[in-house]
Amino acid sequence: QDLIKRQLEDQSVSKLKMTLLENSVSFFIESVKKAINAETATQDWKLAIFLLVQAIELILKEKLKNTHEILIYSNIDSPKHTVDLNSAINRLAKIDNIILTTADKETLESAAKIRNQIVHFEFEVPLEQIKSHYIILMGFYTSFCNSHLDFDVLAELTTGLHKKLLALSKYLDELETRARQRFKLEDISSASICQCPACQRETFNLENRKCYVCSIERWTYQCIYCSKLSIEDNWNVYIPFEEIPGKTNRFKNICPECEIHIHLGKSE
């Protein structure tokens, strides 16, 4: 009788039930719609990137769940709350050996900060940064679905949406072209330009510590040996050495190339 009662209750009450992957795909599709609409209504970029970050968080949880359902919870001894974005990334690295590139982690962390601003604070982010982050996040999302879930999420889009998304992805190419023109106008040498850790374009100006495509800013350091400037993400800053020839302090800014030479010298 209890079973019949439950079945009758299920029939009488409409329910919406979605798996983690289905939920993620629904966020993804709505995000694409908002991004396309944002070309004429810029305020929709806010929802576009918010929805895409949510979609990414859910596919990371889906991958964890495929290993073991308990892994989607922050506390496996008390499974009440699921992991957040950063916890999911760290757990995937430890358990499934899925290690994201520095550039992907940088973009995800930056996007998560933007999402938190949207939800909890006043919101002010350069439009170029939002758009470039969005396109990179889209690339991460689709490739993760293909590589780790064996799922072609782009096939879930209508032909019209897919075409518009491809047109949108060309935006980064246009920004890169304009950035190179700006380098010439400002007479910035190629030695002062490196790859941006966020948008992965060769458009980061080491002199003013800013990317000319996505507008992200990072500290730069100068090597105490070769005087080379480099973005902080490429450095092992404050490397501990028992003895650094000719230097009084134990911790110094040393570029990767000079670090290798120092280690080779010490081993000999």
PDB file of C-alpha atoms in Angstrom:
ATOM      1  CA  GLN A   1       0.000   0.000   0.000  1.00  0.00           C
ATOM      2  CA  ASP A   2       2.848   2.383   0.820  1.00  0.00           C
ATOM      3  CA  LEU A   3       4.407   1.701  -2.587  1.00  0.00           C
ATOM      4  CA  ILE A   4       1.105   2.359  -4.362  1.00  0.00           C
ATOM      5  CA  LYS A   5       0.690   5.553  -2.341  1.00  0.00           C
ATOM      6  CA  ARG A   6       4.155   6.793  -3.339  1.00  0.00           C
ATOM      7  CA  GLN A   7       3.488   5.970  -6.990  1.00  0.00           C
ATOM      8  CA  LEU A   8       0.220   7.904  -6.892  1.00  0.00           C
ATOM      9  CA  GLU A   9       2.020  10.844  -5.275  1.00  0.00           C
ATOM     10  CA  ASP A  10       4.688  10.758  -7.998  1.00  0.00           C
ATOM     11  CA  GLN A  11       1.991  10.808 -10.675  1.00  0.00           C
ATOM     12  CA  SER A  12       0.087  13.664  -9.055  1.00  0.00           C
ATOM     13  CA  VAL A  13       3.078  15.953  -8.577  1.00  0.00           C
ATOM     14  CA  SER A  14       5.081  17.161 -11.559  1.00  0.00           C
ATOM     15  CA  LYS A  15       8.814  16.930 -10.920  1.00  0.00           C
ATOM     16  CA  LEU A  16      11.863  18.252 -12.693  1.00  0.00           C
ATOM     17  CA  LYS A  17      14.773  15.851 -12.412  1.00  0.00           C
ATOM     18  CA  MET A  18      18.149  16.314 -14.102  1.00  0.00           C
ATOM     19  CA  THR A  19      21.487  14.571 -13.794  1.00  0.00           C
ATOM     20  CA  LEU A  20      24.636  16.606 -13.161  1.00  0.00           C
ATOM     21  CA  LEU A  21      25.530  16.400 -16.837  1.00  0.00           C
ATOM     22  CA  GLU A  22      22.033  17.325 -18.017  1.00  0.00           C
ATOM     23  CA  ASN A  23      21.993  20.256 -15.604  1.00  0.00           C
ATOM     24  CA  SER A  24      25.397  21.364 -16.850  1.00  0.00           C
ATOM     25  CA  VAL A  25      24.301  21.207 -20.488  1.00  0.00           C
ATOM     26  CA  SER A  26      21.201  23.279 -19.748  1.00  0.00           C
ATOM     27  CA  PHE A  27      23.380  25.973 -18.128  1.00  0.00           C
ATOM     28  CA  PHE A  28      25.714  25.789 -21.132  1.00  0.00           C
ATOM     29  CA  ILE A  29      22.947  26.287 -23.703  1.00  0.00           C
ATOM     30  CA  GLU A  30      21.426  29.213 -21.797  1.00  0.00           C
ATOM     31  CA  SER A  31      24.891  30.713 -21.437  1.00  0.00           C
ATOM     32  CA  VAL A  32      25.458  30.590 -25.199  1.00  0.00           C
ATOM     33  CA  LYS A  33      22.106  32.287 -25.798  1.00  0.00           C
ATOM     34  CA  LYS A  34      23.004  35.070 -23.360  1.00  0.00           C
ATOM     35  CA  ALA A  35      26.480  35.529 -24.871  1.00  0.00           C
ATOM     36  CA  ILE A  36      25.055  35.892 -28.368  1.00  0.00           C
ATOM     37  CA  ASN A  37      22.415  38.323 -27.140  1.00  0.00           C
ATOM     38  CA  ALA A  38      25.105  40.270 -25.260  1.00  0.00           C
ATOM     39  CA  GLU A  39      26.511  41.465 -28.570  1.00  0.00           C
ATOM     40  CA  THR A  40      23.593  43.908 -28.636  1.00  0.00           C
ATOM     41  CA  ALA A  41      22.712  43.935 -24.911  1.00  0.00           C
ATOM     42  CA  THR A  42      26.026  44.079 -23.027  1.00  0.00           C
ATOM     43  CA  GLN A  43      24.405  43.512 -19.627  1.00  0.00           C
ATOM     44  CA  ASP A  44      23.767  39.899 -20.679  1.00  0.00           C
ATOM     45  CA  TRP A  45      27.502  39.170 -20.445  1.00  0.00           C
ATOM     46  CA  LYS A  46      26.959  39.044 -16.705  1.00  0.00           C
ATOM     47  CA  LEU A  47      24.578  36.093 -16.974  1.00  0.00           C
ATOM     48  CA  ALA A  48      26.514  34.484 -19.828  1.00  0.00           C
ATOM     49  CA  ILE A  49      29.704  34.062 -17.817  1.00  0.00           C
ATOM     50  CA  PHE A  50      27.812  33.243 -14.608  1.00  0.00           C
ATOM     51  CA  LEU A  51      25.924  30.413 -16.308  1.00  0.00           C
ATOM     52  CA  LEU A  52      29.058  29.067 -18.000  1.00  0.00           C
ATOM     53  CA  VAL A  53      31.010  28.906 -14.730  1.00  0.00           C
ATOM     54  CA  GLN A  54      28.069  27.005 -13.225  1.00  0.00           C
ATOM     55  CA  ALA A  55      28.128  24.608 -16.174  1.00  0.00           C
ATOM     56  CA  ILE A  56      31.862  24.004 -15.698  1.00  0.00           C
ATOM     57  CA  GLU A  57      31.490  23.382 -11.975  1.00  0.00           C
ATOM     58  CA  LEU A  58      28.844  20.756 -12.688  1.00  0.00           C
ATOM     59  CA  ILE A  59      30.904  18.824 -15.260  1.00  0.00           C
ATOM     60  CA  LEU A  60      33.813  18.684 -12.809  1.00  0.00           C
ATOM     61  CA  LYS A  61      31.417  17.180 -10.277  1.00  0.00           C
ATOM     62  CA  GLU A  62      30.131  14.788 -12.932  1.00  0.00           C
ATOM     63  CA  LYS A  63      33.672  13.520 -13.486  1.00  0.00           C
ATOM     64  CA  LEU A  64      34.149  13.071  -9.738  1.00  0.00           C
ATOM     65  CA  LYS A  65      30.834  11.244  -9.511  1.00  0.00           C
ATOM     66  CA  ASN A  66      31.912   8.867 -12.279  1.00  0.00           C
ATOM     67  CA  THR A  67      34.802   7.820 -10.043  1.00  0.00           C
ATOM     68  CA  HIS A  68      32.637   7.596  -6.908  1.00  0.00           C
ATOM     69  CA  GLU A  69      29.436   9.427  -6.000  1.00  0.00           C
ATOM     70  CA  ILE A  70      30.707  10.369  -2.529  1.00  0.00           C
ATOM     71  CA  LEU A  71      33.509  12.439  -4.070  1.00  0.00           C
ATOM     72  CA  ILE A  72      31.172  15.263  -5.056  1.00  0.00           C
ATOM     73  CA  TYR A  73      30.707  16.132  -1.372  1.00  0.00           C
ATOM     74  CA  SER A  74      33.096  18.463   0.420  1.00  0.00           C
ATOM     75  CA  ASN A  75      33.029  16.277   3.534  1.00  0.00           C
ATOM     76  CA  ILE A  76      32.786  12.618   2.579  1.00  0.00           C
ATOM     77  CA  ASP A  77      32.079  11.656   6.207  1.00  0.00           C
ATOM     78  CA  SER A  78      29.097  14.003   6.297  1.00  0.00           C
ATOM     79  CA  PRO A  79      27.770  14.223   2.718  1.00  0.00           C
ATOM     80  CA  LYS A  80      25.619  17.348   2.851  1.00  0.00           C
ATOM     81  CA  HIS A  81      27.274  20.039   0.752  1.00  0.00           C
ATOM     82  CA  THR A  82      28.955  19.487  -2.603  1.00  0.00           C
ATOM     83  CA  VAL A  83      32.455  20.707  -3.455  1.00  0.00           C
ATOM     84  CA  ASP A  84      33.045  24.163  -4.875  1.00  0.00           C
ATOM     85  CA  LEU A  85      34.951  24.879  -8.076  1.00  0.00           C
ATOM     86  CA  ASN A  86      38.450  25.031  -6.567  1.00  0.00           C
ATOM     87  CA  SER A  87      37.885  21.956  -4.404  1.00  0.00           C
ATOM     88  CA  ALA A  88      36.666  20.009  -7.432  1.00  0.00           C
ATOM     89  CA  ILE A  89      39.799  20.978  -9.382  1.00  0.00           C
ATOM     90  CA  ASN A  90      42.083  19.899  -6.528  1.00  0.00           C
ATOM     91  CA  ARG A  91      40.208  16.656  -5.945  1.00  0.00           C
ATOM     92  CA  LEU A  92      40.313  15.715  -9.631  1.00  0.00           C
ATOM     93  CA  ALA A  93      44.077  16.245  -9.623  1.00  0.00           C
ATOM     94  CA  LYS A  94      44.567  13.998  -6.592  1.00  0.00           C
ATOM     95  CA  ILE A  95      42.098  11.242  -7.377  1.00  0.00           C
ATOM     96  CA  ASP A  96      41.719  11.107 -11.166  1.00  0.00           C
ATOM     97  CA  ASN A  97      45.133  12.592 -11.993  1.00  0.00           C
ATOM     98  CA  ILE A  98      43.446  15.278 -14.089  1.00  0.00           C
ATOM     99  CA  ILE A  99      45.847  18.184 -13.784  1.00  0.00           C
ATOM    100  CA  LEU A 100      44.766  21.406 -15.438  1.00  0.00           C
ATOM    101  CA  THR A 101      47.253  23.637 -17.202  1.00  0.00           C
ATOM    102  CA  THR A 102      48.357  26.818 -15.466  1.00  0.00           C
ATOM    103  CA  ALA A 103      46.466  28.838 -18.072  1.00  0.00           C
ATOM    104  CA  ASP A 104      43.222  26.899 -17.511  1.00  0.00           C
ATOM    105  CA  LYS A 105      43.500  27.229 -13.731  1.00  0.00           C
ATOM    106  CA  GLU A 106      44.229  30.939 -14.080  1.00  0.00           C
ATOM    107  CA  THR A 107      41.152  31.482 -16.243  1.00  0.00           C
ATOM    108  CA  LEU A 108      38.880  29.397 -14.006  1.00  0.00           C
ATOM    109  CA  GLU A 109      40.038  31.209 -10.879  1.00  0.00           C
ATOM    110  CA  SER A 110      39.539  34.581 -12.523  1.00  0.00           C
ATOM    111  CA  ALA A 111      36.090  33.576 -13.800  1.00  0.00           C
ATOM    112  CA  ALA A 112      35.111  32.318 -10.342  1.00  0.00           C
ATOM    113  CA  LYS A 113      36.066  35.709  -8.901  1.00  0.00           C
ATOM    114  CA  ILE A 114      33.943  37.447 -11.531  1.00  0.00           C
ATOM    115  CA  ARG A 115      31.021  35.146 -10.687  1.00  0.00           C
ATOM    116  CA  ASN A 116      31.368  35.959  -6.987  1.00  0.00           C
ATOM    117  CA  GLN A 117      31.376  39.662  -7.784  1.00  0.00           C
ATOM    118  CA  ILE A 118      28.200  39.219  -9.806  1.00  0.00           C
ATOM    119  CA  VAL A 119      26.462  37.394  -6.968  1.00  0.00           C
ATOM    120  CA  HIS A 120      27.771  39.176  -3.874  1.00  0.00           C
ATOM    121  CA  PHE A 121      29.238  42.577  -4.743  1.00  0.00           C
ATOM    122  CA  GLU A 122      29.020  45.555  -7.019  1.00  0.00           C
ATOM    123  CA  PHE A 123      30.071  44.465 -10.478  1.00  0.00           C
ATOM    124  CA  GLU A 124      32.702  46.206 -12.603  1.00  0.00           C
ATOM    125  CA  VAL A 125      34.942  44.268 -14.998  1.00  0.00           C
ATOM    126  CA  PRO A 126      36.341  45.416 -18.377  1.00  0.00           C
ATOM    127  CA  LEU A 127      34.145  44.136 -21.205  1.00  0.00           C
ATOM    128  CA  GLU A 128      37.192  42.828 -23.100  1.00  0.00           C
ATOM    129  CA  GLN A 129      38.189  40.731 -20.092  1.00  0.00           C
ATOM    130  CA  ILE A 130      34.719  39.221 -19.741  1.00  0.00           C
ATOM    131  CA  LYS A 131      34.458  38.373 -23.440  1.00  0.00           C
ATOM    132  CA  SER A 132      37.949  36.893 -23.713  1.00  0.00           C
ATOM    133  CA  HIS A 133      37.474  34.875 -20.520  1.00  0.00           C
ATOM    134  CA  TYR A 134      34.143  33.634 -21.806  1.00  0.00           C
ATOM    135  CA  ILE A 135      35.592  32.321 -25.056  1.00  0.00           C
ATOM    136  CA  ILE A 136      38.479  30.586 -23.262  1.00  0.00           C
ATOM    137  CA  LEU A 137      36.094  29.067 -20.708  1.00  0.00           C
ATOM    138  CA  MET A 138      33.939  27.827 -23.559  1.00  0.00           C
ATOM    139  CA  GLY A 139      36.979  26.112 -25.058  1.00  0.00           C
ATOM    140  CA  PHE A 140      37.792  24.515 -21.705  1.00  0.00           C
ATOM    141  CA  TYR A 141      34.222  23.332 -21.197  1.00  0.00           C
ATOM    142  CA  THR A 142      33.831  21.713 -24.611  1.00  0.00           C
ATOM    143  CA  SER A 143      37.271  20.066 -24.535  1.00  0.00           C
ATOM    144  CA  PHE A 144      36.750  18.717 -20.992  1.00  0.00           C
ATOM    145  CA  CYS A 145      33.428  17.177 -22.021  1.00  0.00           C
ATOM    146  CA  ASN A 146      35.102  15.521 -25.007  1.00  0.00           C
ATOM    147  CA  SER A 147      38.290  14.383 -23.286  1.00  0.00           C
ATOM    148  CA  HIS A 148      37.027  13.282 -19.874  1.00  0.00           C
ATOM    149  CA  LEU A 149      33.329  12.528 -20.356  1.00  0.00           C
ATOM    150  CA  ASP A 150      33.390  11.320 -23.983  1.00  0.00           C
ATOM    151  CA  PHE A 151      30.568  13.743 -24.720  1.00  0.00           C
ATOM    152  CA  ASP A 152      30.251  16.192 -27.623  1.00  0.00           C
ATOM    153  CA  VAL A 153      28.380  19.029 -25.936  1.00  0.00           C
ATOM    154  CA  LEU A 154      28.429  21.227 -29.056  1.00  0.00           C
ATOM    155  CA  ALA A 155      26.097  18.691 -30.683  1.00  0.00           C
ATOM    156  CA  GLU A 156      23.471  19.804 -28.162  1.00  0.00           C
ATOM    157  CA  LEU A 157      23.325  23.248 -29.771  1.00  0.00           C
ATOM    158  CA  THR A 158      21.013  24.048 -32.643  1.00  0.00           C
ATOM    159  CA  THR A 159      22.727  24.758 -35.968  1.00  0.00           C
ATOM    160  CA  GLY A 160      21.918  28.442 -35.614  1.00  0.00           C
ATOM    161  CA  LEU A 161      23.376  28.736 -32.116  1.00  0.00           C
ATOM    162  CA  HIS A 162      26.494  26.819 -33.126  1.00  0.00           C
ATOM    163  CA  LYS A 163      27.196  29.140 -36.063  1.00  0.00           C
ATOM    164  CA  LYS A 164      26.742  32.237 -33.912  1.00  0.00           C
ATOM    165  CA  LEU A 165      29.040  30.792 -31.246  1.00  0.00           C
ATOM    166  CA  LEU A 166      31.767  30.189 -33.843  1.00  0.00           C
ATOM    167  CA  ALA A 167      31.425  33.781 -35.029  1.00  0.00           C
ATOM    168  CA  LEU A 168      31.747  34.965 -31.439  1.00  0.00           C
ATOM    169  CA  SER A 169      34.938  32.945 -30.953  1.00  0.00           C
ATOM    170  CA  LYS A 170      36.641  35.046 -33.643  1.00  0.00           C
ATOM    171  CA  TYR A 171      36.468  38.001 -31.277  1.00  0.00           C
ATOM    172  CA  LEU A 172      39.776  37.024 -29.639  1.00  0.00           C
ATOM    173  CA  ASP A 173      41.503  36.995 -33.020  1.00  0.00           C
ATOM    174  CA  GLU A 174      40.277  40.512 -33.674  1.00  0.00           C
ATOM    175  CA  LEU A 175      41.501  41.692 -30.260  1.00  0.00           C
ATOM    176  CA  GLU A 176      44.907  40.119 -30.875  1.00  0.00           C
ATOM    177  CA  THR A 177      45.205  41.923 -34.215  1.00  0.00           C
ATOM    178  CA  ARG A 178      44.370  45.225 -32.547  1.00  0.00           C
ATOM    179  CA  ALA A 179      46.845  44.492 -29.736  1.00  0.00           C
ATOM    180  CA  ARG A 180      49.671  43.985 -32.233  1.00  0.00           C
ATOM    181  CA  GLN A 181      48.776  47.262 -33.912  1.00  0.00           C
ATOM    182  CA  ARG A 182      48.920  48.942 -30.518  1.00  0.00           C
ATOM    183  CA  PHE A 183      52.366  47.453 -29.828  1.00  0.00           C
ATOM    184  CA  LYS A 184      53.624  49.070 -33.033  1.00  0.00           C
ATOM    185  CA  LEU A 185      52.048  52.435 -32.243  1.00  0.00           C
ATOM    186  CA  GLU A 186      53.546  52.438 -28.746  1.00  0.00           C
ATOM    187  CA  ASP A 187      56.904  51.184 -30.073  1.00  0.00           C
ATOM    188  CA  ILE A 188      56.968  48.199 -27.714  1.00  0.00           C
ATOM    189  CA  SER A 189      59.746  45.737 -28.539  1.00  0.00           C
ATOM    190  CA  SER A 190      59.122  42.017 -28.934  1.00  0.00           C
ATOM    191  CA  ALA A 191      61.365  41.398 -25.908  1.00  0.00           C
ATOM    192  CA  SER A 192      58.747  43.138 -23.768  1.00  0.00           C
ATOM    193  CA  ILE A 193      55.909  40.917 -24.984  1.00  0.00           C
ATOM    194  CA  CYS A 194      55.093  37.431 -23.720  1.00  0.00           C
ATOM    195  CA  GLN A 195      52.219  34.956 -23.585  1.00  0.00           C
ATOM    196  CA  CYS A 196      49.352  35.922 -21.295  1.00  0.00           C
ATOM    197  CA  PRO A 197      48.589  33.205 -18.693  1.00  0.00           C
ATOM    198  CA  ALA A 198      44.858  33.931 -18.958  1.00  0.00           C
ATOM    199  CA  CYS A 199      43.971  34.283 -22.656  1.00  0.00           C
ATOM    200  CA  GLN A 200      47.111  32.455 -23.882  1.00  0.00           C
ATOM    201  CA  ARG A 201      47.834  35.095 -26.524  1.00  0.00           C
ATOM    202  CA  GLU A 202      51.244  36.659 -27.106  1.00  0.00           C
ATOM    203  CA  THR A 203      49.898  40.022 -26.006  1.00  0.00           C
ATOM    204  CA  PHE A 204      51.110  40.570 -22.432  1.00  0.00           C
ATOM    205  CA  ASN A 205      53.121  43.781 -22.069  1.00  0.00           C
ATOM    206  CA  LEU A 206      55.857  43.190 -19.495  1.00  0.00           C
ATOM    207  CA  GLU A 207      56.558  46.905 -19.206  1.00  0.00           C
ATOM    208  CA  ASN A 208      53.127  47.948 -17.967  1.00  0.00           C
ATOM    209  CA  ARG A 209      52.214  44.496 -16.587  1.00  0.00           C
ATOM    210  CA  LYS A 210      49.000  44.148 -18.564  1.00  0.00           C
ATOM    211  CA  CYS A 211      47.567  42.005 -21.357  1.00  0.00           C
ATOM    212  CA  TYR A 212      46.323  43.974 -24.360  1.00  0.00           C
ATOM    213  CA  VAL A 213      43.706  41.338 -25.207  1.00  0.00           C
ATOM    214  CA  CYS A 214      41.995  40.362 -21.940  1.00  0.00           C
ATOM    215  CA  SER A 215      43.201  43.302 -19.777  1.00  0.00           C
ATOM    216  CA  ILE A 216      44.402  41.011 -16.996  1.00  0.00           C
ATOM    217  CA  GLU A 217      47.200  42.451 -14.838  1.00  0.00           C
ATOM    218  CA  ARG A 218      50.094  40.548 -13.251  1.00  0.00           C
ATOM    219  CA  TRP A 219      53.312  41.407 -11.438  1.00  0.00           C
ATOM    220  CA  THR A 220      56.574  40.997 -13.291  1.00  0.00           C
ATOM    221  CA  TYR A 221      60.010  40.274 -11.884  1.00  0.00           C
ATOM    222  CA  GLN A 222      63.560  40.921 -13.014  1.00  0.00           C
ATOM    223  CA  CYS A 223      66.120  38.151 -12.719  1.00  0.00           C
ATOM    224  CA  ILE A 224      69.094  39.091 -10.530  1.00  0.00           C
ATOM    225  CA  TYR A 225      71.445  37.308 -12.930  1.00  0.00           C
ATOM    226  CA  CYS A 226      70.373  37.995 -16.513  1.00  0.00           C
ATOM    227  CA  SER A 227      68.085  41.004 -15.816  1.00  0.00           C
ATOM    228  CA  LYS A 228      65.316  39.370 -17.845  1.00  0.00           C
ATOM    229  CA  LEU A 229      61.756  40.512 -17.153  1.00  0.00           C
ATOM    230  CA  SER A 230      59.087  37.832 -16.890  1.00  0.00           C
ATOM    231  CA  ILE A 231      55.503  37.484 -15.712  1.00  0.00           C
ATOM    232  CA  GLU A 232      55.073  36.116 -12.193  1.00  0.00           C
ATOM    233  CA  ASP A 233      53.388  32.882 -13.348  1.00  0.00           C
ATOM    234  CA  ASN A 234      56.591  31.825 -15.139  1.00  0.00           C
ATOM    235  CA  TRP A 235      58.804  32.324 -12.119  1.00  0.00           C
ATOM    236  CA  ASN A 236      59.942  30.396  -9.137  1.00  0.00           C
ATOM    237  CA  VAL A 237      60.170  33.512  -7.037  1.00  0.00           C
ATOM    238  CA  TYR A 238      62.074  33.388  -3.751  1.00  0.00           C
ATOM    239  CA  ILE A 239      63.834  30.129  -4.522  1.00  0.00           C
ATOM    240  CA  PRO A 240      65.706  28.760  -1.495  1.00  0.00           C
ATOM    241  CA  PHE A 241      69.411  28.110  -2.051  1.00  0.00           C
ATOM    242  CA  GLU A 242      71.972  27.496   0.646  1.00  0.00           C
ATOM    243  CA  GLU A 243      74.488  29.545  -1.313  1.00  0.00           C
ATOM    244  CA  ILE A 244      74.011  31.852  -4.267  1.00  0.00           C
ATOM    245  CA  PRO A 245      77.418  33.014  -5.531  1.00  0.00           C
ATOM    246  CA  GLY A 246      77.940  36.734  -5.141  1.00  0.00           C
ATOM    247  CA  LYS A 247      74.604  37.327  -3.411  1.00  0.00           C
ATOM    248  CA  THR A 248      74.075  38.031   0.272  1.00  0.00           C
ATOM    249  CA  ASN A 249      70.407  37.081   0.632  1.00  0.00           C
ATOM    250  CA  ARG A 250      69.198  33.505   0.527  1.00  0.00           C
ATOM    251  CA  PHE A 251      65.989  34.212  -1.396  1.00  0.00           C
ATOM    252  CA  LYS A 252      66.179  35.914  -4.765  1.00  0.00           C
ATOM    253  CA  ASN A 253      64.173  36.445  -7.936  1.00  0.00           C
ATOM    254  CA  ILE A 254      65.614  33.967 -10.409  1.00  0.00           C
ATOM    255  CA  CYS A 255      64.280  33.158 -13.872  1.00  0.00           C
ATOM    256  CA  PRO A 256      63.808  29.471 -14.835  1.00  0.00           C
ATOM    257  CA  GLU A 257      66.807  29.476 -17.203  1.00  0.00           C
ATOM    258  CA  CYS A 258      69.213  30.815 -14.571  1.00  0.00           C
ATOM    259  CA  GLU A 259      67.756  28.473 -11.972  1.00  0.00           C
ATOM    260  CA  ILE A 260      68.716  25.521 -14.181  1.00  0.00           C
ATOM    261  CA  HIS A 261      72.261  26.848 -14.599  1.00  0.00           C
ATOM    262  CA  ILE A 262      72.615  27.281 -10.840  1.00  0.00           C
ATOM    263  CA  HIS A 263      71.461  23.730 -10.159  1.00  0.00           C
ATOM    264  CA  LEU A 264      73.795  22.376 -12.847  1.00  0.00           C
ATOM    265  CA  GLY A 265      76.681  24.336 -11.357  1.00  0.00           C
ATOM    266  CA  LYS A 266      75.998  23.008  -7.874  1.00  0.00           C
ATOM    267  CA  SER A 267      75.728  19.414  -9.123  1.00  0.00           C
ATOM    268  CA  GLU A 268      79.130  19.687 -10.797  1.00  0.00           C
TER     269      GLU A 268
END
